[in-house]
mmCIF file of C-alpha atoms in Angstrom:
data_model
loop_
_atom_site.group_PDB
_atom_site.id
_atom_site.type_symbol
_atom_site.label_atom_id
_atom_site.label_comp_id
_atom_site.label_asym_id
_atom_site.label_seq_id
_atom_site.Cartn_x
_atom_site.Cartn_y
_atom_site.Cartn_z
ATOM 1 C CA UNK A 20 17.136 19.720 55.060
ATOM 2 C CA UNK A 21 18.515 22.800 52.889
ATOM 3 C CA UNK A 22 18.871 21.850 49.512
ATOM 4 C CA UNK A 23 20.786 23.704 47.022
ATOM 5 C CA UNK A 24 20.501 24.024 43.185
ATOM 6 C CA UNK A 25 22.035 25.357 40.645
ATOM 7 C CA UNK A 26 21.574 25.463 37.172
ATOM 8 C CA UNK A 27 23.093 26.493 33.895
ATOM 9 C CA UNK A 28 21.895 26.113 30.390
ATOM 10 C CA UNK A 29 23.109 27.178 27.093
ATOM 11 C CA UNK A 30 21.249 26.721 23.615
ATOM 12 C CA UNK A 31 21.253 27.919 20.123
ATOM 13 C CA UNK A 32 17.975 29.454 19.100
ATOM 14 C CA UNK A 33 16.160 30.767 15.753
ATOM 15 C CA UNK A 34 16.324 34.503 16.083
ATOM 16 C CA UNK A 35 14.093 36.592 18.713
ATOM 17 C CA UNK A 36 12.977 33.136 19.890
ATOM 18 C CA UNK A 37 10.215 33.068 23.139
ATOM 19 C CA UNK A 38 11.067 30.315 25.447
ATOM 20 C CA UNK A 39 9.311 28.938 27.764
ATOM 21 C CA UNK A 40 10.816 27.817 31.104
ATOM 22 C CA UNK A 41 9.880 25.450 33.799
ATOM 23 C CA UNK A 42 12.658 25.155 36.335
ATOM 24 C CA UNK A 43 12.368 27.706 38.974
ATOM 25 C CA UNK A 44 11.384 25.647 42.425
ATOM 26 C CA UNK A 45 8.170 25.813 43.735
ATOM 27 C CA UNK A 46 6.765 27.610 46.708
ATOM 28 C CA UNK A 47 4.399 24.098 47.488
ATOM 29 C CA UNK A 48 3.595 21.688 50.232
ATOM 30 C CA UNK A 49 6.700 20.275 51.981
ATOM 31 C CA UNK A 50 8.983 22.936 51.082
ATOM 32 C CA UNK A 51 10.201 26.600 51.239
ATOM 33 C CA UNK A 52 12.313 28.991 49.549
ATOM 34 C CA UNK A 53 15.061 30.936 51.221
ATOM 35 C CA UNK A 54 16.843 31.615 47.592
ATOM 36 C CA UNK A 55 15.777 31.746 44.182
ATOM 37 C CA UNK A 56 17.279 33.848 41.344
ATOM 38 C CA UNK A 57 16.607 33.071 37.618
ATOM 39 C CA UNK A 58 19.110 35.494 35.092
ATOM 40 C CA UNK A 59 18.666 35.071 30.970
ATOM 41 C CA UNK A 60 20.991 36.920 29.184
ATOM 42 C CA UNK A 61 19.488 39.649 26.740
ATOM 43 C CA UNK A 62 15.754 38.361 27.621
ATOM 44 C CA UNK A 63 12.812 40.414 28.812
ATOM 45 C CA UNK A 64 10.852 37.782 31.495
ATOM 46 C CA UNK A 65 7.202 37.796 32.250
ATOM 47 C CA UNK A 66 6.179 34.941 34.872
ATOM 48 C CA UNK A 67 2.721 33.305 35.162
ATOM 49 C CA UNK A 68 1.110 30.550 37.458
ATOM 50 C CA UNK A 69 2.430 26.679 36.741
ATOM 51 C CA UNK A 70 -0.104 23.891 35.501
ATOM 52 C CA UNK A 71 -2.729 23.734 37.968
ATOM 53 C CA UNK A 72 -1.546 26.434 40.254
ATOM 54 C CA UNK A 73 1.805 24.733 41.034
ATOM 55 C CA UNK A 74 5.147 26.770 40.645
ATOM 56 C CA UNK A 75 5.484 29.111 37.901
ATOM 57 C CA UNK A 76 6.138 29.257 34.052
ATOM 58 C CA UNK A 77 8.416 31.835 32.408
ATOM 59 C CA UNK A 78 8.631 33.220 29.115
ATOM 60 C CA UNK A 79 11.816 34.318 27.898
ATOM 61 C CA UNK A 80 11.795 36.410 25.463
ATOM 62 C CA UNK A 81 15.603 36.764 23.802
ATOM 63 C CA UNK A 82 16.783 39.422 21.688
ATOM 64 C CA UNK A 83 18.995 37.542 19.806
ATOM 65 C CA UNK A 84 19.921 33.895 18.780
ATOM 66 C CA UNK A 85 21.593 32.479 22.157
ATOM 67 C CA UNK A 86 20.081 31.707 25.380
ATOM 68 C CA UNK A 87 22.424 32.062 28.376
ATOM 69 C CA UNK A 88 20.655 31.373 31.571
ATOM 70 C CA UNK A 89 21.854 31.043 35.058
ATOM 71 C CA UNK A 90 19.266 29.744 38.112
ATOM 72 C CA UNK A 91 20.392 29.651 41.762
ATOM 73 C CA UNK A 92 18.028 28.192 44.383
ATOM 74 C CA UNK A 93 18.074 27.456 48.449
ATOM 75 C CA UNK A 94 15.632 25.286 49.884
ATOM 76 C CA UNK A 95 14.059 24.130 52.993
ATOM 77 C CA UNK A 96 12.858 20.499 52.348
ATOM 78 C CA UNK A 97 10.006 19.733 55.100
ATOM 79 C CA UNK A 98 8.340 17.176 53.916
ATOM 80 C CA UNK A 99 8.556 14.039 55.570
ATOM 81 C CA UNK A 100 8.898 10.326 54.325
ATOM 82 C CA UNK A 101 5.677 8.640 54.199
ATOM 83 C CA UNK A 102 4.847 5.250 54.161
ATOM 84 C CA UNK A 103 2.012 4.630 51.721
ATOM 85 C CA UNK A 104 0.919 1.200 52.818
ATOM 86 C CA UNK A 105 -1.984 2.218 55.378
ATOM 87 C CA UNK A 106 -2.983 5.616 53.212
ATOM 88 C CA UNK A 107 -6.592 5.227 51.912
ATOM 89 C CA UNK A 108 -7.792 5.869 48.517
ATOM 90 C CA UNK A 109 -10.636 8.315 48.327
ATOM 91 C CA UNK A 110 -13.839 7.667 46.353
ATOM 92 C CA UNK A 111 -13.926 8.962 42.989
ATOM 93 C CA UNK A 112 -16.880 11.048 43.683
ATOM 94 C CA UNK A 113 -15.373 12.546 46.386
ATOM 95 C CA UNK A 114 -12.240 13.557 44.631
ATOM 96 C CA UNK A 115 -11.732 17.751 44.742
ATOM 97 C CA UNK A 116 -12.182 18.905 40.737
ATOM 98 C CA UNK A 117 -8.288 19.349 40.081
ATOM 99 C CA UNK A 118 -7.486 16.134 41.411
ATOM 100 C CA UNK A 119 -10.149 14.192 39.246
ATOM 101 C CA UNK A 120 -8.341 15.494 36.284
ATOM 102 C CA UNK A 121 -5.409 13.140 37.069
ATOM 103 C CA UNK A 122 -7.658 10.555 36.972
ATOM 104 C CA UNK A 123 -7.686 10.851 33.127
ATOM 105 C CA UNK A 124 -5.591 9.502 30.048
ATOM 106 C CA UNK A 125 -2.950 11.682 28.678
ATOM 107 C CA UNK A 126 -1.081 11.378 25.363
ATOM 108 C CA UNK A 127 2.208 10.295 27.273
ATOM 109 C CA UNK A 128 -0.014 8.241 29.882
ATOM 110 C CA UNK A 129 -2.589 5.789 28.458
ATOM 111 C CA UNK A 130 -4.018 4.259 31.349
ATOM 112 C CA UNK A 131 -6.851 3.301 30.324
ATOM 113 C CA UNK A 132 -4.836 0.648 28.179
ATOM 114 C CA UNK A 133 -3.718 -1.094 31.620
ATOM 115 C CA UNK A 134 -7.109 -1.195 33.467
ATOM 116 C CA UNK A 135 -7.009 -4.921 32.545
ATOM 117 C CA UNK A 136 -3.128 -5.727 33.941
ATOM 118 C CA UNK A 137 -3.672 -3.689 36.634
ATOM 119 C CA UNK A 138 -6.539 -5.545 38.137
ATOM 120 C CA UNK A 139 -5.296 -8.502 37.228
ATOM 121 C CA UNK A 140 -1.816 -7.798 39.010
ATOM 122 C CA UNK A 141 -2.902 -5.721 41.786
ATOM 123 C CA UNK A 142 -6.482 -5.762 42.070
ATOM 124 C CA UNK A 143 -6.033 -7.731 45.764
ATOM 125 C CA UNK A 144 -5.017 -4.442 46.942
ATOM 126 C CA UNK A 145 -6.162 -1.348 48.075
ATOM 127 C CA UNK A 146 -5.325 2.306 48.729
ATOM 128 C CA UNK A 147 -1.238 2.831 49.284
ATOM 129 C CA UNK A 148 -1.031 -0.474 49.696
ATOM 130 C CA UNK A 149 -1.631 -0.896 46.190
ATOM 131 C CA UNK A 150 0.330 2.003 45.497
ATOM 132 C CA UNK A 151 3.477 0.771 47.289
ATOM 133 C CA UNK A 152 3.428 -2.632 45.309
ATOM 134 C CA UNK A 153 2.899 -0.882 41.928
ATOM 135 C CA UNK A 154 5.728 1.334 42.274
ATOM 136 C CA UNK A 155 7.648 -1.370 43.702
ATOM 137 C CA UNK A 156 7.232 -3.874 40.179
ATOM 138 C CA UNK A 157 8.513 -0.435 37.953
ATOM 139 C CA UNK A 158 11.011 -0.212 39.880
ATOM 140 C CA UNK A 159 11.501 -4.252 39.426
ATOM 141 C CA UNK A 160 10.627 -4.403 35.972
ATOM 142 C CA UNK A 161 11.753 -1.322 34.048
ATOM 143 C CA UNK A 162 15.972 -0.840 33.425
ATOM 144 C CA UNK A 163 17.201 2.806 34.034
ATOM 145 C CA UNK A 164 19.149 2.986 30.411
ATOM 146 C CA UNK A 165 19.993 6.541 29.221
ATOM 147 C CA UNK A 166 19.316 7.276 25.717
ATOM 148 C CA UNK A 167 17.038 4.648 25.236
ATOM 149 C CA UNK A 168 13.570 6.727 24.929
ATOM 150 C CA UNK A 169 13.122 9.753 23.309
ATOM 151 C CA UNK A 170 10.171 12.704 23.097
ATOM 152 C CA UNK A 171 7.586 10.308 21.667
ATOM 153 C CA UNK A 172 7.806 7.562 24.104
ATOM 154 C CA UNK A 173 4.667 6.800 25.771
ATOM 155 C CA UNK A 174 3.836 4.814 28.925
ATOM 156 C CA UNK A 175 2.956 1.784 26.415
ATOM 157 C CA UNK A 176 6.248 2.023 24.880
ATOM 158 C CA UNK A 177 8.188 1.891 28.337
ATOM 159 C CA UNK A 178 5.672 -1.058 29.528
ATOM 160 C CA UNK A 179 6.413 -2.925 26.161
ATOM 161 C CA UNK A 180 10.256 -2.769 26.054
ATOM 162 C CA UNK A 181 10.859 -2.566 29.994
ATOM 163 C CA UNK A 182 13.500 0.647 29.904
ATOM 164 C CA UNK A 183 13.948 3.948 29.696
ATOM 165 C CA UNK A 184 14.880 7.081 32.169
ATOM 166 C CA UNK A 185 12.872 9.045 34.742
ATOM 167 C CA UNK A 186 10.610 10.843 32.704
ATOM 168 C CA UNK A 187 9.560 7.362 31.321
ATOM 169 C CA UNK A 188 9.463 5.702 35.117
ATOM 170 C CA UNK A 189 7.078 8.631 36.036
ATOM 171 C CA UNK A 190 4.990 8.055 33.366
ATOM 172 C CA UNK A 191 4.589 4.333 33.395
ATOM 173 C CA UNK A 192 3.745 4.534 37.244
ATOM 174 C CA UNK A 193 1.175 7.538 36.534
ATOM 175 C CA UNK A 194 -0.709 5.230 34.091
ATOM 176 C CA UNK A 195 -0.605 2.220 35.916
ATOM 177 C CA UNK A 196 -1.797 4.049 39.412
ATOM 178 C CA UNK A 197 -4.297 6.269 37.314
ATOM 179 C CA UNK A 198 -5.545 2.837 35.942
ATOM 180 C CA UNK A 199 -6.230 1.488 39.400
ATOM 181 C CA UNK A 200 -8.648 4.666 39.943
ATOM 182 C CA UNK A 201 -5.947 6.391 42.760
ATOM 183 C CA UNK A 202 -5.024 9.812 40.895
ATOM 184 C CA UNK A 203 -1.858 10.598 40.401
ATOM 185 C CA UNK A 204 0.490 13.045 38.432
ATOM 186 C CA UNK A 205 3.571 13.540 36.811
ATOM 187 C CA UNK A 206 5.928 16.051 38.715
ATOM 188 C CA UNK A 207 8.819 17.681 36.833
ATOM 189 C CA UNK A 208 11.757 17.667 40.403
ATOM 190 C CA UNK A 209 15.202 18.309 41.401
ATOM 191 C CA UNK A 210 17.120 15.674 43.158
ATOM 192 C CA UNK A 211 19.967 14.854 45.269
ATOM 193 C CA UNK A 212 20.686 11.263 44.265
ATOM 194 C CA UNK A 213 20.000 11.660 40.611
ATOM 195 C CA UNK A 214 22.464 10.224 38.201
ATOM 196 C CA UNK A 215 23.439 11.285 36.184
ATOM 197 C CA UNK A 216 22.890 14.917 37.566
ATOM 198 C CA UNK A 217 19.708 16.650 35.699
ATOM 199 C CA UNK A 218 16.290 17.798 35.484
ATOM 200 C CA UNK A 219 14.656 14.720 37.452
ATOM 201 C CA UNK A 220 11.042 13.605 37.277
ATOM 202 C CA UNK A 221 8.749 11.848 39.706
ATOM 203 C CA UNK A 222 4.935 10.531 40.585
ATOM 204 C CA UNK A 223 2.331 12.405 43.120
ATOM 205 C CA UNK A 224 -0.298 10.300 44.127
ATOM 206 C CA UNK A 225 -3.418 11.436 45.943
ATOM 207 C CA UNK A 226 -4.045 9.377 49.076
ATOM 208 C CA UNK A 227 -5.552 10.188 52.278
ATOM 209 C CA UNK A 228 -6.793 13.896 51.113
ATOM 210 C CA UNK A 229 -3.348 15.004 49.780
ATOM 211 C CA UNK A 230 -0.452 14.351 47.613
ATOM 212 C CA UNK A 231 2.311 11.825 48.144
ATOM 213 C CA UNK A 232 5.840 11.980 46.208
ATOM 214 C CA UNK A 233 7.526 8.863 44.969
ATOM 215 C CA UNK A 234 10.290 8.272 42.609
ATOM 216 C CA UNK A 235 9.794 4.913 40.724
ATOM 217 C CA UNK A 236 13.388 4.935 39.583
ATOM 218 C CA UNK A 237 14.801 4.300 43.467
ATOM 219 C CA UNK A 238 16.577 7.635 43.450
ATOM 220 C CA UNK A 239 15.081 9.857 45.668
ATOM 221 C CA UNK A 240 12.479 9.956 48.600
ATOM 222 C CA UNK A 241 10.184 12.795 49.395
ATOM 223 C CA UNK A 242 12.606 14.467 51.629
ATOM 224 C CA UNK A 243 15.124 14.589 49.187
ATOM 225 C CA UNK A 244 13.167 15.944 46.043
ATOM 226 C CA UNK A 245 12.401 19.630 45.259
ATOM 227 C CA UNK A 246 9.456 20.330 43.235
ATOM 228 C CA UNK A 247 9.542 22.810 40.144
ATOM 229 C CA UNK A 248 6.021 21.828 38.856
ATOM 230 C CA UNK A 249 3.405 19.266 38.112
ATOM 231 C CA UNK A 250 0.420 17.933 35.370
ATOM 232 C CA UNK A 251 -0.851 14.857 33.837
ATOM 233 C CA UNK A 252 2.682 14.281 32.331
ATOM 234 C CA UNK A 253 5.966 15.648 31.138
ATOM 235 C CA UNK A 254 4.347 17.687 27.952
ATOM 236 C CA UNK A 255 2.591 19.730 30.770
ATOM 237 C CA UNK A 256 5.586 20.675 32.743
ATOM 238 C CA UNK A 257 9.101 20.636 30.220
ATOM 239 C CA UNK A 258 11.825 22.615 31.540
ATOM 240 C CA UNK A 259 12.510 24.165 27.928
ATOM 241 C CA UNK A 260 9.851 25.071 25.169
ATOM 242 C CA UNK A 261 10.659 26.799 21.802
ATOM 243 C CA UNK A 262 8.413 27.272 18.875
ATOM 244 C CA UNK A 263 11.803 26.506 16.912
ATOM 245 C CA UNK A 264 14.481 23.991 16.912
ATOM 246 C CA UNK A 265 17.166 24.247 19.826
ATOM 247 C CA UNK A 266 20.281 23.699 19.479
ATOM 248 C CA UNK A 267 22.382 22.255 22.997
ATOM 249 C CA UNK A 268 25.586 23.814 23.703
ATOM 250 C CA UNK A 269 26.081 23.275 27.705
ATOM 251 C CA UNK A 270 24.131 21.750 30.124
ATOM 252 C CA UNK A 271 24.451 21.195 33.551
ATOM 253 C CA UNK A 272 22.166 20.689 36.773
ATOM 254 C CA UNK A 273 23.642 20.532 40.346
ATOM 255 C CA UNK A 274 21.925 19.291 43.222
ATOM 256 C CA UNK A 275 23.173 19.314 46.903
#
């Protein structure tokens, strides 16, 4: 499937501001790019590799007060829908060094605070079975509600007051997979089926020797999800950094 992106963002910036970008797609597993063209108004950009080696970052570094960007992409989307029931879990000391890493806590992603629920709710499974079904109760249990979570909302929070919006589904279902001992990792995504239309994220789980893309929040499958970049959660992979306040103007991603 060709997927095609495009993306336009407009902020108010202290002067001279460096900004850090996330949202060019990656060149990864399951997909390819036939198109990809980033353009920042009045910015020189230097690019460097993505959080543990996947996609790229950018800074952006404006002359001026205003950042005007414009990012075009075309995509090939390979990758296959997977059952996970049937996957195995590998053994922890078998795990390759990067992938033990998502293994860990992470400020947004306390799983070591769920160890308990987990094997109380799912400990009678194993592998992607146990995947599946944990997936399956966010999904259940957690109500998509825009505006209802901000910057500082942790896994706990979401798990407490049962809502919040992608970036919180992703990181609930991180913590509670992590907690089970499977690793798994938050991935920053674009999306066909997201609404509203914007930067999307998602889980990767490592089953069976590689990584396996779910979306918690029921809006897209693995064949229908573009990858810009993934790390233990959203801090590691935010579409926009500034050292300074930003200011939105106009914001808009489309996804087809």
């Amino acid at each position: 499937m060709q997927i095609q992106i495009k993306v336009a963002l407009e902020y108010q910036l202290s002067a001279n501001e460096n900004v850090l970008l996330t949202l060019e797609v990656a060149e990864t597993d399951g997909q390819s790019i036939n198109e990809s063209l980033l353009s920042v108004d009045n910015a020189t950009l230097l690019r460097m590799a993505g959080e543990g080696g996947v996609g790229n970052r950018v800074w952006a570094r404006i002359a001026g007060d205003r950042l005007n960007l414009r990012y075009c992409a075309k995509v090939d989307v390979t990758r296959p829908d997977v059952a996970l029931e049937g996957l195995a879990a590998m053994p922890i000391h078998s795990l390759p060094t990067e992938v033990l890493t998502c293994l860990r806590p992470s400020r947004f992603c306390q799983s070591d605070l769920f160890t308990d629920f987990v094997g109380q709710r799912f400990g009678h499974l194993a592998g992607g079975t146990k995947v599946a079904a944990i997936a399956q109760w966010v999904k259940a249990e957690t109500h998509y509600v825009s505006g209802s979570s901000d910057g500082k909302t942790t896994a706990v929070d979401t798990f407490v007051s049962r809502q919040g919006v992608c970036r919180d589904f992703a990181h609930l279902t991180c913590s509670l997979i992590r907690a089970a001992n499977i690793p798994a990792r938050y991935v920053s995504v674009y999306g066909i089926d997201v609404d509203p239309p914007d930067f999307h994220a998602a889980t990767q789980v490592w089953l069976d020797g590689a990584w396996h893309l779910l979306d918690a929040t029921g809006m897209g499958t693995a064949s229908r999800l573009v990858v810009i970049g993934a790390g233990r959660d959203a801090a590691d992979v935010a579409f926009l950094e500034t050292s300074q306040w930003a200011q939105l103007i106009h914001q808009s991603v489309t996804v087809a």
